[in-house]
XYZ file of C-alpha atoms in Angstrom:
718
model
C 11.457 -138.692 -15.022
C 7.752 -139.048 -15.753
C 6.583 -138.226 -19.297
C 4.606 -135.013 -19.515
C 2.368 -134.047 -22.382
C 4.229 -131.480 -24.551
C 2.962 -127.919 -24.638
C 1.591 -126.504 -27.905
C 4.867 -124.716 -28.615
C 6.687 -128.015 -28.739
C 8.701 -127.508 -25.527
C 8.475 -129.970 -22.647
C 6.974 -128.618 -19.400
C 9.520 -130.543 -17.335
C 12.759 -128.766 -16.427
C 16.286 -130.159 -15.595
C 19.815 -128.943 -15.544
C 21.023 -132.127 -17.199
C 20.418 -133.514 -20.583
C 20.192 -137.339 -20.398
C 21.305 -138.504 -23.829
C 20.534 -141.975 -25.170
C 22.148 -141.550 -28.574
C 24.162 -138.895 -30.346
C 25.229 -136.388 -31.309
C 24.781 -137.075 -35.004
C 25.775 -134.354 -37.432
C 24.256 -133.941 -40.940
C 25.001 -131.692 -43.908
C 21.877 -130.196 -45.438
C 22.786 -127.865 -48.271
C 24.619 -124.687 -49.190
C 23.449 -121.254 -50.301
C 26.021 -120.127 -52.835
C 26.093 -116.663 -54.408
C 28.718 -114.672 -56.198
C 29.695 -112.930 -52.911
C 29.121 -115.496 -50.170
C 28.443 -119.168 -49.284
C 26.423 -120.369 -46.308
C 26.850 -123.942 -45.007
C 23.675 -125.474 -43.541
C 23.487 -128.548 -41.366
C 21.950 -130.070 -38.311
C 22.887 -131.998 -35.153
C 20.566 -134.582 -33.585
C 20.446 -136.011 -30.076
C 18.095 -138.591 -28.626
C 17.268 -137.978 -24.933
C 15.092 -139.438 -22.290
C 11.577 -138.040 -22.443
C 10.513 -135.086 -20.317
C 13.739 -133.063 -20.805
C 13.855 -129.300 -20.924
C 14.774 -127.745 -24.238
C 18.516 -128.318 -24.741
C 20.838 -125.857 -26.334
C 23.926 -126.233 -28.570
C 26.893 -123.892 -28.104
C 29.255 -123.511 -31.081
C 32.478 -121.615 -31.611
C 34.950 -121.445 -34.492
C 38.318 -122.974 -33.501
C 40.121 -121.265 -36.328
C 41.687 -122.252 -39.724
C 42.723 -125.798 -40.470
C 46.469 -126.008 -40.996
C 48.279 -128.315 -43.438
C 48.308 -131.117 -40.785
C 44.520 -131.121 -40.549
C 44.508 -129.521 -37.101
C 42.926 -126.196 -36.232
C 45.525 -123.442 -36.082
C 45.691 -121.694 -32.681
C 47.703 -118.811 -34.112
C 44.573 -117.122 -35.434
C 41.956 -117.425 -32.638
C 38.418 -116.581 -33.855
C 35.730 -115.292 -31.442
C 32.778 -116.464 -33.615
C 30.302 -118.145 -31.256
C 26.555 -118.824 -31.311
C 23.896 -120.745 -29.471
C 21.198 -122.861 -31.169
C 18.013 -124.025 -29.412
C 16.889 -127.599 -29.825
C 13.741 -128.235 -31.861
C 11.854 -131.333 -30.811
C 10.984 -133.563 -33.693
C 9.302 -136.432 -31.822
C 8.632 -137.597 -28.253
C 6.930 -140.509 -26.644
C 7.057 -141.771 -23.067
C 10.530 -143.326 -23.601
C 12.541 -140.907 -25.719
C 12.751 -137.518 -27.428
C 14.503 -136.491 -30.672
C 15.965 -132.953 -30.739
C 17.447 -131.159 -33.723
C 19.778 -128.226 -33.701
C 19.836 -126.340 -37.009
C 23.106 -124.685 -38.001
C 23.974 -122.041 -40.589
C 27.637 -121.020 -41.018
C 29.005 -118.385 -43.357
C 32.115 -119.803 -45.063
C 35.411 -117.988 -44.744
C 38.400 -117.428 -46.961
C 39.946 -120.428 -45.082
C 38.930 -123.950 -44.266
C 37.580 -123.698 -40.703
C 37.079 -126.069 -37.752
C 34.038 -125.592 -35.516
C 33.658 -126.981 -32.044
C 30.328 -127.592 -30.275
C 29.099 -128.604 -26.828
C 25.605 -129.226 -25.351
C 25.452 -127.760 -21.814
C 24.317 -130.378 -19.268
C 25.032 -133.251 -21.719
C 25.457 -136.583 -20.032
C 24.992 -140.117 -21.338
C 21.976 -141.831 -19.753
C 24.097 -145.050 -19.412
C 26.794 -143.234 -17.477
C 29.371 -143.373 -20.300
C 32.225 -140.930 -20.008
C 32.057 -137.826 -22.185
C 34.658 -137.265 -24.986
C 36.288 -133.870 -25.562
C 34.191 -131.201 -27.334
C 32.977 -132.428 -30.707
C 34.174 -130.694 -33.806
C 33.765 -130.706 -37.582
C 35.305 -128.936 -40.565
C 33.713 -126.789 -43.252
C 35.415 -125.870 -46.549
C 36.543 -122.411 -47.460
C 34.471 -120.305 -49.698
C 36.787 -121.325 -52.573
C 36.803 -125.150 -51.970
C 34.687 -127.988 -53.149
C 33.982 -130.474 -50.366
C 36.262 -133.341 -49.653
C 34.122 -136.459 -49.423
C 34.193 -139.909 -47.897
C 31.868 -142.548 -49.337
C 30.745 -145.810 -47.699
C 28.004 -148.403 -47.859
C 26.934 -151.644 -46.208
C 27.782 -150.549 -42.631
C 26.586 -153.582 -40.740
C 26.530 -157.385 -40.744
C 24.300 -159.822 -42.614
C 22.457 -162.400 -40.621
C 24.705 -165.343 -39.943
C 28.037 -163.527 -40.268
C 30.788 -165.104 -38.177
C 31.505 -162.250 -35.809
C 34.777 -163.874 -34.711
C 36.062 -163.661 -38.244
C 34.797 -160.162 -39.056
C 35.501 -158.156 -36.016
C 33.337 -155.028 -35.699
C 33.244 -151.805 -37.719
C 36.985 -151.380 -37.529
C 37.452 -149.395 -40.718
C 35.894 -146.407 -39.076
C 39.213 -146.104 -37.199
C 40.915 -145.687 -40.511
C 38.275 -143.181 -41.592
C 39.115 -141.106 -38.510
C 42.879 -141.433 -39.180
C 42.499 -140.076 -42.694
C 40.123 -137.449 -41.398
C 42.878 -136.394 -38.978
C 45.400 -136.059 -41.810
C 43.055 -134.142 -44.170
C 39.511 -133.561 -42.928
C 36.427 -134.821 -44.705
C 33.756 -132.164 -45.087
C 30.988 -134.832 -45.494
C 30.589 -138.564 -45.469
C 28.129 -140.063 -47.955
C 26.219 -143.150 -46.949
C 25.097 -145.135 -49.981
C 22.536 -147.228 -48.188
C 22.506 -149.958 -45.577
C 23.760 -147.493 -42.926
C 22.729 -150.282 -40.554
C 21.298 -153.830 -40.962
C 17.805 -154.512 -39.673
C 17.576 -158.119 -40.989
C 17.649 -159.472 -37.439
C 14.028 -158.524 -37.076
C 13.123 -161.862 -38.694
C 15.673 -163.938 -36.739
C 15.465 -162.858 -33.151
C 12.961 -159.981 -33.461
C 9.178 -159.574 -33.694
C 8.906 -161.098 -37.201
C 10.480 -164.421 -36.183
C 7.115 -166.146 -35.766
C 5.798 -164.708 -39.082
C 8.876 -165.791 -40.956
C 8.496 -169.415 -39.808
C 4.891 -169.699 -41.131
C 5.249 -172.531 -43.646
C 2.226 -171.780 -45.782
C 3.052 -168.852 -48.136
C -0.636 -167.902 -48.435
C -0.987 -167.637 -44.677
C 2.238 -165.620 -44.528
C 0.957 -163.159 -47.147
C -2.425 -162.866 -45.407
C -0.974 -162.282 -41.937
C -2.189 -159.057 -40.312
C 0.055 -156.194 -39.131
C -1.963 -154.919 -36.226
C -0.985 -152.150 -33.782
C 0.588 -154.612 -31.336
C 2.969 -156.037 -33.973
C 3.637 -152.498 -35.202
C 4.610 -151.454 -31.724
C 6.992 -154.365 -31.364
C 8.587 -153.570 -34.754
C 8.773 -149.951 -33.806
C 10.736 -150.812 -30.669
C 13.035 -153.151 -32.672
C 14.006 -150.499 -35.259
C 14.538 -147.803 -32.655
C 16.692 -150.087 -30.434
C 18.678 -151.254 -33.397
C 19.463 -147.717 -34.477
C 20.521 -146.765 -30.919
C 22.706 -149.851 -30.561
C 24.462 -149.399 -33.938
C 24.848 -145.664 -33.855
C 26.400 -145.963 -30.435
C 29.107 -148.514 -31.393
C 32.657 -147.137 -31.592
C 34.393 -146.131 -33.739
C 31.330 -145.456 -35.911
C 29.965 -143.309 -33.082
C 33.000 -141.035 -33.131
C 32.529 -140.388 -36.874
C 28.857 -139.642 -36.458
C 29.496 -136.615 -34.308
C 32.457 -135.187 -36.301
C 31.881 -135.798 -40.040
C 28.577 -134.463 -41.403
C 26.489 -137.218 -42.981
C 24.535 -137.389 -46.285
C 22.482 -140.517 -46.605
C 20.088 -142.398 -48.794
C 18.560 -145.745 -47.710
C 18.622 -149.183 -49.231
C 17.068 -152.544 -48.423
C 18.919 -153.468 -45.232
C 17.794 -150.197 -43.660
C 14.338 -151.886 -43.860
C 14.942 -155.636 -44.358
C 17.023 -157.661 -46.838
C 15.544 -157.579 -50.344
C 12.725 -155.115 -49.645
C 11.187 -154.115 -52.960
C 12.718 -156.915 -55.013
C 10.548 -159.826 -54.018
C 7.498 -160.816 -56.143
C 4.899 -158.077 -56.324
C 2.018 -160.017 -54.798
C 4.155 -160.853 -51.811
C 5.636 -157.401 -51.429
C 2.124 -155.996 -51.155
C 1.402 -158.110 -48.038
C 0.581 -156.228 -44.853
C 3.722 -157.151 -42.979
C 6.055 -155.726 -45.650
C 3.997 -152.593 -45.933
C 3.977 -152.274 -42.190
C 7.718 -152.553 -41.619
C 8.341 -150.309 -44.612
C 6.443 -147.597 -42.753
C 8.148 -148.188 -39.381
C 11.654 -148.251 -41.014
C 10.799 -144.971 -42.809
C 9.986 -143.322 -39.484
C 13.357 -143.990 -37.993
C 15.141 -143.320 -41.291
C 13.628 -139.806 -41.212
C 14.686 -139.229 -37.583
C 18.165 -140.801 -37.350
C 19.403 -140.344 -40.926
C 17.793 -137.038 -41.973
C 16.847 -135.229 -38.765
C 13.271 -134.550 -39.798
C 9.971 -135.332 -38.173
C 8.432 -138.644 -39.147
C 4.829 -139.206 -40.327
C 2.337 -139.057 -37.438
C 1.355 -142.665 -37.930
C 2.486 -145.736 -39.862
C 0.527 -148.572 -41.532
C -1.480 -151.080 -39.471
C -4.332 -153.381 -40.532
C -6.610 -152.484 -37.588
C -6.671 -148.806 -38.293
C -8.197 -148.357 -41.814
C -7.092 -144.715 -42.044
C -3.424 -145.835 -42.187
C -3.840 -148.315 -44.956
C -4.004 -145.879 -47.817
C -1.641 -142.969 -48.441
C -3.095 -139.506 -47.728
C -1.014 -136.863 -49.486
C 1.838 -139.326 -49.594
C 1.714 -140.415 -45.952
C -0.514 -142.562 -43.750
C -3.575 -141.161 -41.986
C -3.308 -140.499 -38.268
C -4.090 -143.350 -35.842
C -5.135 -142.011 -32.350
C -3.532 -145.011 -30.643
C -0.094 -144.229 -32.157
C -0.413 -140.615 -31.011
C -1.315 -141.330 -27.382
C 1.161 -139.638 -25.104
C 3.218 -138.830 -28.251
C 4.298 -135.570 -29.859
C 5.156 -135.254 -33.530
C 6.346 -131.947 -34.951
C 4.039 -130.565 -37.672
C 4.078 -127.629 -40.013
C 7.674 -127.719 -41.014
C 8.454 -126.724 -44.649
C 10.253 -129.304 -46.740
C 14.056 -128.956 -46.679
C 15.300 -127.533 -49.987
C 17.670 -130.496 -50.384
C 14.672 -132.774 -51.042
C 13.352 -133.766 -54.443
C 10.073 -135.346 -53.347
C 8.357 -137.832 -55.670
C 4.912 -137.172 -57.029
C 3.225 -140.187 -55.516
C 3.836 -142.889 -52.911
C 5.878 -145.987 -53.585
C 4.119 -149.255 -54.254
C 5.040 -150.862 -50.963
C 5.800 -147.915 -48.627
C 3.021 -145.416 -48.035
C 5.426 -142.538 -48.581
C 6.807 -140.480 -51.466
C 10.433 -140.958 -52.480
C 12.922 -138.464 -51.147
C 15.750 -137.866 -53.496
C 18.542 -135.368 -52.688
C 20.026 -132.307 -54.350
C 22.876 -130.546 -52.606
C 25.608 -128.050 -53.514
C 28.865 -129.495 -52.137
C 31.026 -126.445 -51.983
C 32.359 -124.308 -54.767
C 32.227 -126.522 -57.862
C 30.360 -129.711 -56.828
C 26.713 -130.568 -57.185
C 25.257 -133.747 -55.756
C 22.240 -135.926 -56.517
C 21.174 -138.838 -54.266
C 18.654 -141.083 -55.863
C 16.168 -142.769 -53.527
C 16.192 -146.132 -55.272
C 14.238 -148.046 -52.621
C 10.908 -146.242 -51.952
C 9.638 -146.732 -55.508
C 11.457 -150.019 -56.214
C 9.711 -153.081 -57.567
C 11.095 -156.160 -59.194
C 10.577 -154.370 -62.565
C 11.531 -150.774 -61.827
C 14.013 -148.803 -59.742
C 12.204 -145.381 -59.949
C 9.092 -144.034 -61.549
C 9.846 -142.256 -64.881
C 8.369 -138.995 -63.537
C 10.832 -139.167 -60.608
C 13.702 -138.973 -63.111
C 12.004 -135.960 -64.705
C 11.855 -134.229 -61.310
C 15.557 -134.923 -60.757
C 16.672 -133.597 -64.114
C 14.377 -130.567 -63.855
C 15.986 -129.641 -60.513
C 19.492 -130.171 -61.964
C 18.767 -127.949 -64.910
C 17.387 -125.219 -62.684
C 20.380 -125.400 -60.245
C 22.985 -125.392 -63.025
C 21.449 -122.393 -64.719
C 21.317 -120.544 -61.403
C 24.967 -121.348 -60.755
C 25.972 -119.606 -64.020
C 28.799 -121.963 -64.871
C 30.071 -122.418 -61.305
C 29.405 -126.170 -61.169
C 32.039 -128.347 -62.773
C 31.316 -131.784 -61.265
C 28.047 -133.732 -60.595
C 28.249 -136.525 -58.017
C 25.472 -139.048 -58.398
C 24.744 -141.409 -55.594
C 22.985 -144.739 -56.310
C 22.198 -147.614 -53.958
C 23.732 -150.196 -56.327
C 26.451 -150.126 -59.018
C 25.369 -149.181 -62.556
C 28.566 -150.047 -64.464
C 29.098 -153.686 -63.342
C 29.615 -157.108 -64.922
C 26.568 -158.803 -66.258
C 25.102 -161.807 -64.396
C 22.254 -162.612 -66.764
C 23.452 -166.208 -67.141
C 23.102 -166.691 -63.377
C 19.644 -165.099 -63.370
C 18.629 -167.463 -66.158
C 19.777 -170.520 -64.228
C 18.207 -169.474 -60.909
C 14.833 -168.658 -62.480
C 14.725 -171.611 -64.950
C 12.436 -174.656 -64.673
C 15.457 -176.643 -63.491
C 15.093 -175.001 -60.073
C 11.416 -175.992 -59.690
C 11.990 -179.591 -58.427
C 14.521 -178.383 -55.854
C 12.062 -175.718 -54.700
C 9.370 -178.392 -54.275
C 11.741 -180.506 -52.173
C 12.560 -177.423 -50.126
C 8.868 -176.727 -49.485
C 8.059 -180.363 -48.559
C 11.217 -181.455 -46.736
C 13.419 -178.368 -46.247
C 15.961 -179.687 -48.792
C 18.567 -177.034 -49.758
C 17.131 -174.611 -47.229
C 20.025 -172.236 -47.516
C 19.324 -171.716 -51.222
C 15.864 -170.292 -50.768
C 14.744 -167.186 -48.873
C 12.231 -167.271 -46.038
C 9.778 -164.836 -47.612
C 8.497 -165.781 -51.032
C 10.296 -169.146 -51.478
C 12.334 -167.929 -54.401
C 16.091 -168.507 -54.777
C 17.748 -166.294 -52.186
C 20.263 -164.779 -54.607
C 17.526 -163.561 -56.984
C 16.518 -160.561 -54.885
C 20.091 -159.339 -54.967
C 20.395 -159.936 -58.718
C 17.058 -158.214 -59.294
C 18.381 -155.189 -57.374
C 21.115 -154.609 -59.962
C 20.688 -152.054 -62.780
C 22.228 -154.638 -65.050
C 19.438 -157.107 -64.343
C 17.516 -157.754 -67.508
C 14.299 -156.116 -66.252
C 16.154 -152.891 -65.379
C 18.263 -152.635 -68.586
C 16.030 -150.181 -70.417
C 15.635 -147.939 -67.367
C 19.421 -148.044 -66.877
C 20.177 -147.096 -70.471
C 17.757 -144.128 -70.530
C 19.143 -142.863 -67.204
C 22.751 -143.014 -68.380
C 21.892 -141.337 -71.681
C 20.113 -138.510 -69.832
C 23.231 -138.031 -67.704
C 25.297 -137.939 -70.897
C 22.997 -135.282 -72.385
C 23.278 -133.250 -69.162
C 27.099 -133.498 -69.238
C 27.143 -132.368 -72.906
C 24.787 -129.463 -72.380
C 26.706 -127.941 -69.476
C 30.261 -129.427 -69.837
C 30.008 -130.956 -66.319
C 31.822 -134.134 -65.378
C 29.466 -136.772 -63.963
C 30.839 -139.290 -61.421
C 28.657 -142.032 -60.010
C 28.913 -143.655 -56.480
C 27.458 -147.096 -55.788
C 27.834 -149.714 -53.130
C 25.846 -152.844 -52.085
C 28.016 -155.572 -53.712
C 30.550 -155.968 -50.794
C 33.614 -155.443 -52.894
C 35.528 -152.618 -54.480
C 35.733 -151.941 -58.198
C 35.854 -149.012 -60.669
C 33.387 -149.195 -63.546
C 33.201 -146.581 -66.241
C 31.207 -145.602 -69.334
C 33.096 -143.866 -72.195
C 32.757 -143.076 -75.884
C 33.237 -145.823 -78.339
C 36.958 -145.584 -79.303
C 35.906 -145.190 -82.953
C 34.738 -141.662 -82.072
C 38.409 -140.662 -81.238
C 37.365 -138.628 -78.142
C 39.924 -138.108 -75.411
C 38.501 -138.482 -71.962
C 39.043 -134.760 -71.155
C 36.641 -133.942 -73.936
C 34.305 -136.972 -73.554
C 30.942 -136.363 -71.832
C 30.239 -140.100 -71.911
C 33.245 -140.751 -69.723
C 31.523 -141.364 -66.366
C 33.215 -143.347 -63.615
C 31.213 -145.555 -61.252
C 33.136 -145.704 -57.919
C 32.015 -149.024 -56.399
C 32.845 -149.138 -52.671
C 31.399 -151.615 -50.207
C 31.245 -152.939 -47.623
C 32.803 -150.820 -44.889
C 31.667 -153.291 -42.252
C 29.900 -156.319 -43.755
C 31.886 -159.344 -44.852
C 33.040 -159.524 -48.508
C 32.122 -162.351 -50.890
C 34.478 -165.326 -51.249
C 37.498 -164.741 -53.534
C 36.042 -167.203 -55.983
C 33.044 -164.868 -56.522
C 35.304 -161.839 -57.013
C 37.375 -163.827 -59.526
C 34.206 -164.916 -61.348
C 33.069 -161.320 -61.636
C 36.484 -160.440 -62.960
C 36.195 -163.085 -65.649
C 32.830 -161.625 -66.575
C 34.436 -158.146 -67.096
C 33.617 -157.988 -70.796
C 33.480 -154.965 -73.068
C 29.792 -153.950 -73.227
C 28.053 -151.581 -75.559
C 25.338 -149.451 -73.889
C 24.488 -147.955 -77.305
C 26.371 -147.368 -80.581
C 28.288 -144.464 -78.998
C 28.996 -145.806 -75.476
C 31.087 -148.647 -74.186
C 31.642 -149.817 -70.613
C 33.890 -152.025 -68.574
C 35.751 -152.197 -65.185
C 39.085 -150.507 -64.860
C 42.377 -152.169 -63.906
C 42.970 -150.748 -60.397
C 44.273 -153.275 -57.918
C 47.884 -153.800 -58.924
C 48.804 -155.770 -55.760
C 47.104 -157.490 -52.833
C 46.604 -155.226 -49.777
C 49.410 -155.619 -47.265
C 50.470 -158.764 -49.098
C 47.253 -160.539 -47.841
C 45.788 -162.680 -50.623
C 42.239 -161.471 -51.302
C 41.740 -162.690 -54.912
C 43.628 -164.325 -57.758
C 46.896 -162.584 -58.724
C 45.469 -161.970 -62.239
C 42.374 -160.266 -60.879
C 43.086 -156.531 -61.051
C 39.509 -155.282 -61.214
C 37.554 -156.609 -58.175
C 38.735 -156.448 -54.574
C 36.841 -158.595 -52.064
C 37.908 -156.857 -48.861
C 36.212 -154.275 -46.678
C 36.818 -150.760 -47.968
C 35.694 -147.109 -48.259
C 36.367 -144.373 -50.783
C 37.743 -140.795 -50.650
C 36.810 -138.147 -53.308
C 38.952 -134.947 -53.443
C 38.966 -132.179 -56.015
C 42.371 -131.445 -57.548
C 42.988 -127.683 -57.223
C 42.037 -126.067 -60.549
C 44.379 -123.796 -62.504
C 43.103 -120.231 -62.957
C 43.553 -117.466 -65.418
C 44.339 -113.945 -64.149
C 40.719 -113.752 -62.988
C 38.676 -116.371 -61.217
C 37.964 -118.509 -64.257
C 39.377 -122.052 -64.185
C 41.642 -123.018 -67.056
C 39.941 -125.523 -69.351
C 41.467 -129.031 -69.002
C 41.618 -129.797 -72.722
C 45.311 -129.026 -73.197
C 46.208 -132.453 -71.683
C 43.944 -134.299 -74.070
C 46.325 -134.675 -76.944
C 49.257 -135.878 -74.860
C 47.923 -139.311 -74.054
C 47.383 -141.890 -76.807
C 43.850 -143.032 -77.429
C 43.165 -146.505 -76.033
C 41.993 -149.408 -78.159
C 39.355 -150.253 -75.579
C 38.509 -149.875 -71.860
C 40.756 -152.732 -70.763
C 43.621 -150.200 -71.122
C 43.962 -146.844 -69.475
C 41.809 -144.186 -71.102
C 43.781 -141.207 -69.997
C 46.788 -140.187 -67.848
C 44.883 -140.338 -64.595
C 44.247 -144.069 -65.177
C 47.747 -144.821 -66.445
C 49.295 -145.074 -62.967
C 46.126 -146.258 -61.188
C 46.678 -148.434 -58.097
C 48.909 -148.462 -55.034
C 51.597 -146.257 -56.587
C 49.268 -143.370 -57.529
C 50.095 -140.201 -55.495
C 46.521 -140.062 -54.138
C 46.500 -143.704 -52.934
C 46.853 -142.731 -49.319
C 43.632 -140.753 -49.351
C 45.021 -137.395 -48.348
C 47.867 -136.579 -50.769
C 46.839 -134.730 -53.882
C 48.115 -136.043 -57.196
C 47.893 -132.556 -58.754
C 48.112 -134.280 -62.147
C 44.761 -133.233 -63.600
C 43.873 -129.722 -62.354
C 40.133 -129.261 -61.836
C 39.582 -133.074 -61.837
C 39.074 -135.520 -59.037
C 41.395 -137.782 -57.062
C 39.691 -141.058 -56.146
C 41.035 -143.338 -53.388
C 39.877 -146.806 -52.278
C 41.157 -147.698 -48.805
C 41.134 -151.513 -48.489
C 41.263 -153.480 -45.191
C 44.343 -155.689 -44.904
C 43.318 -158.035 -42.065
C 39.757 -158.169 -40.541
C 41.279 -159.461 -37.305
C 43.258 -156.170 -36.927
C 41.145 -154.075 -34.578
C 42.980 -150.927 -35.685
C 41.500 -151.222 -39.164
C 44.848 -150.988 -41.052
C 44.369 -150.420 -44.754
C 46.215 -150.245 -48.062
C 45.297 -147.562 -50.524
C 44.669 -147.478 -54.319
C 44.193 -144.277 -56.325
C 43.543 -142.758 -59.746
C 42.325 -139.443 -61.136
C 39.356 -138.298 -63.139
C 39.807 -135.388 -65.582
C 37.495 -132.410 -65.577
C 35.313 -132.123 -68.669
C 35.830 -129.544 -71.426
C 33.275 -130.672 -73.933
C 33.748 -129.353 -77.444
C 30.855 -130.306 -79.781
C 33.122 -129.833 -82.806
C 35.315 -132.687 -81.635
C 32.364 -135.069 -81.139
C 31.650 -136.713 -84.470
C 28.565 -138.549 -83.098
C 25.285 -136.997 -84.168
C 22.242 -136.401 -81.925
C 19.788 -139.292 -82.126
C 16.024 -139.150 -81.799
C 16.588 -140.432 -78.262
C 18.787 -137.458 -77.329
C 16.398 -134.862 -78.873
C 13.371 -136.351 -76.990
C 15.124 -136.625 -73.638
C 16.459 -133.036 -73.387
C 13.016 -131.313 -73.307
C 11.572 -134.236 -71.222
C 13.707 -133.154 -68.335
C 12.021 -129.715 -68.341
C 8.402 -130.584 -68.975
C 5.857 -131.983 -66.581
C 5.463 -135.783 -66.727
C 2.873 -136.980 -69.203
C 0.143 -139.425 -68.277
C 2.102 -142.176 -70.001
C 5.380 -141.361 -68.169
C 3.543 -141.472 -64.822
C 2.879 -145.160 -65.170
C 5.410 -147.582 -63.486
C 7.976 -148.861 -65.977
C 7.743 -152.519 -66.949
C 10.469 -154.917 -67.820
C 12.331 -154.479 -71.040
């Protein structure tokens, strides 16, 4: 069908009874409106069609309550039904992106909704599945969450050894037993690194002279080639089963990381990151990140070197290039979604402002997703004023909730409670490497050790990404301390999610044992659930064992210790993944489940405080031992290890499950489960013998005041 210029109202002038779909549907969760009397779930569904389509429609109906088996009960049919019109976000001569916005009033029961798109047919002739469905919580529930990261393959992965995204079959099995209300993508939802191997950056990557490589232009022709690469890569990956099945049935919440752009983006040397090619692909990747992962219209144009108006940010986005808008429609005039916390100024290498997330995840959960890529440099993760915006939003939302929020889930792109690798950083950046680098530059010696971009040791960009890298240590400490102050001020348990490292582990911060604080009363007790990769290959067992040996007791400050938790009491399915003594790192593909344990209530609707359990468990000497009852039976024998059975042991707390792949050759994605529980927080200042420091006094008001001129400057290395 020939492309026709869209009318002013955003509807195509062509008409058709069929909807020729290239990719989708993809369902997203947006936010919730929660009041004392009602809760409204808001989300969106996206399809990508051939261009020139008539405006599609979405038809939804409620299939009824979800029974104990996870299925919709047919004994209570519900006639609720509505139709949503598609809103076109973007269209060019090849494709169109359509968003259906959804608002659902939650019921007294957990409900399943079914949806169809009249006329829907796959453009490639693929057979249609049954009607899609998804599940929303009851008005009384917090959301049940699935967390994943690293959903793709690094360049050079042996695809015969690591067969496809098989773990998504297990995700759907668990979802069938007890539905997930949302799946949280912690970054690297797909891998775009092939752009430099068999894509349009191949010739640029092979330029031997680093000065010529930095000076290379990013003209409109190269931009168009990269645009086509990113689009085709999204369509390919988001159409692969069984990931495709999950996309249409479990609402997504995503932040991006480097592989959504290209490996190491943001963590190479500053003078190289500022080159035109990196700035160019950062803009193109952001375009499709907006469309596929967030269902919002992209900027009208992205960076090129032959259109000067695109080379400097205008209000946080590139100026319009008439060539990029030829025969192209981009939706304008849409208000920002209220889930966004938009940064004050563009990132250093992407001509866009950071987009952090705030969402209410049901009755008692709040969620923050930190965009740790848009503002990233080798010496900072985020601008200081971005943290101020995040904590200001948190304070406002918690005050508005009037005590209704009991848990804060914080999503980060990389782990924050993780073994130190400073010794390896020192070796790889030491003068000892210089002669080897020279041999590599002249003769290609040790080529696998050095990256193709700035000639540095390839592992350094990964190490520089870590919060525990030496240049991020001060930023990390201040961020954790601000989370502690938030937990104290509102008696809200903070739990952190992080991926990236291709293995599973459980890190945690906690009060120095000398303070004699039980975990139920401890605002410094914050678990970092480390879950990756769901698809990419894990590191060799020797690396996992090395990290386990580096699992020392660390002191964030005089009041806070940290270490990994003993979790993996046996090898999954009897398959040897690491040394028998290694109980803290699991190098096997995995994903995590987060479920609230049903709170206990008084005669009214007030949850019973969890502090009665505090005195029953002996205080641990240090974090190498269990810190509370929920950690005492952590591992494969924990009641929540299967991902859908509640432990019930810590009312108002969280059950955490890590589902670990047994055999990557098993196409059914069979897993073994490991579980533990996190207690709710009942902070009692009288039990905390630590005294507020000058740091704590200065950080509390900082979260509420506008950023100062000093705080607006990028943070340098500590």
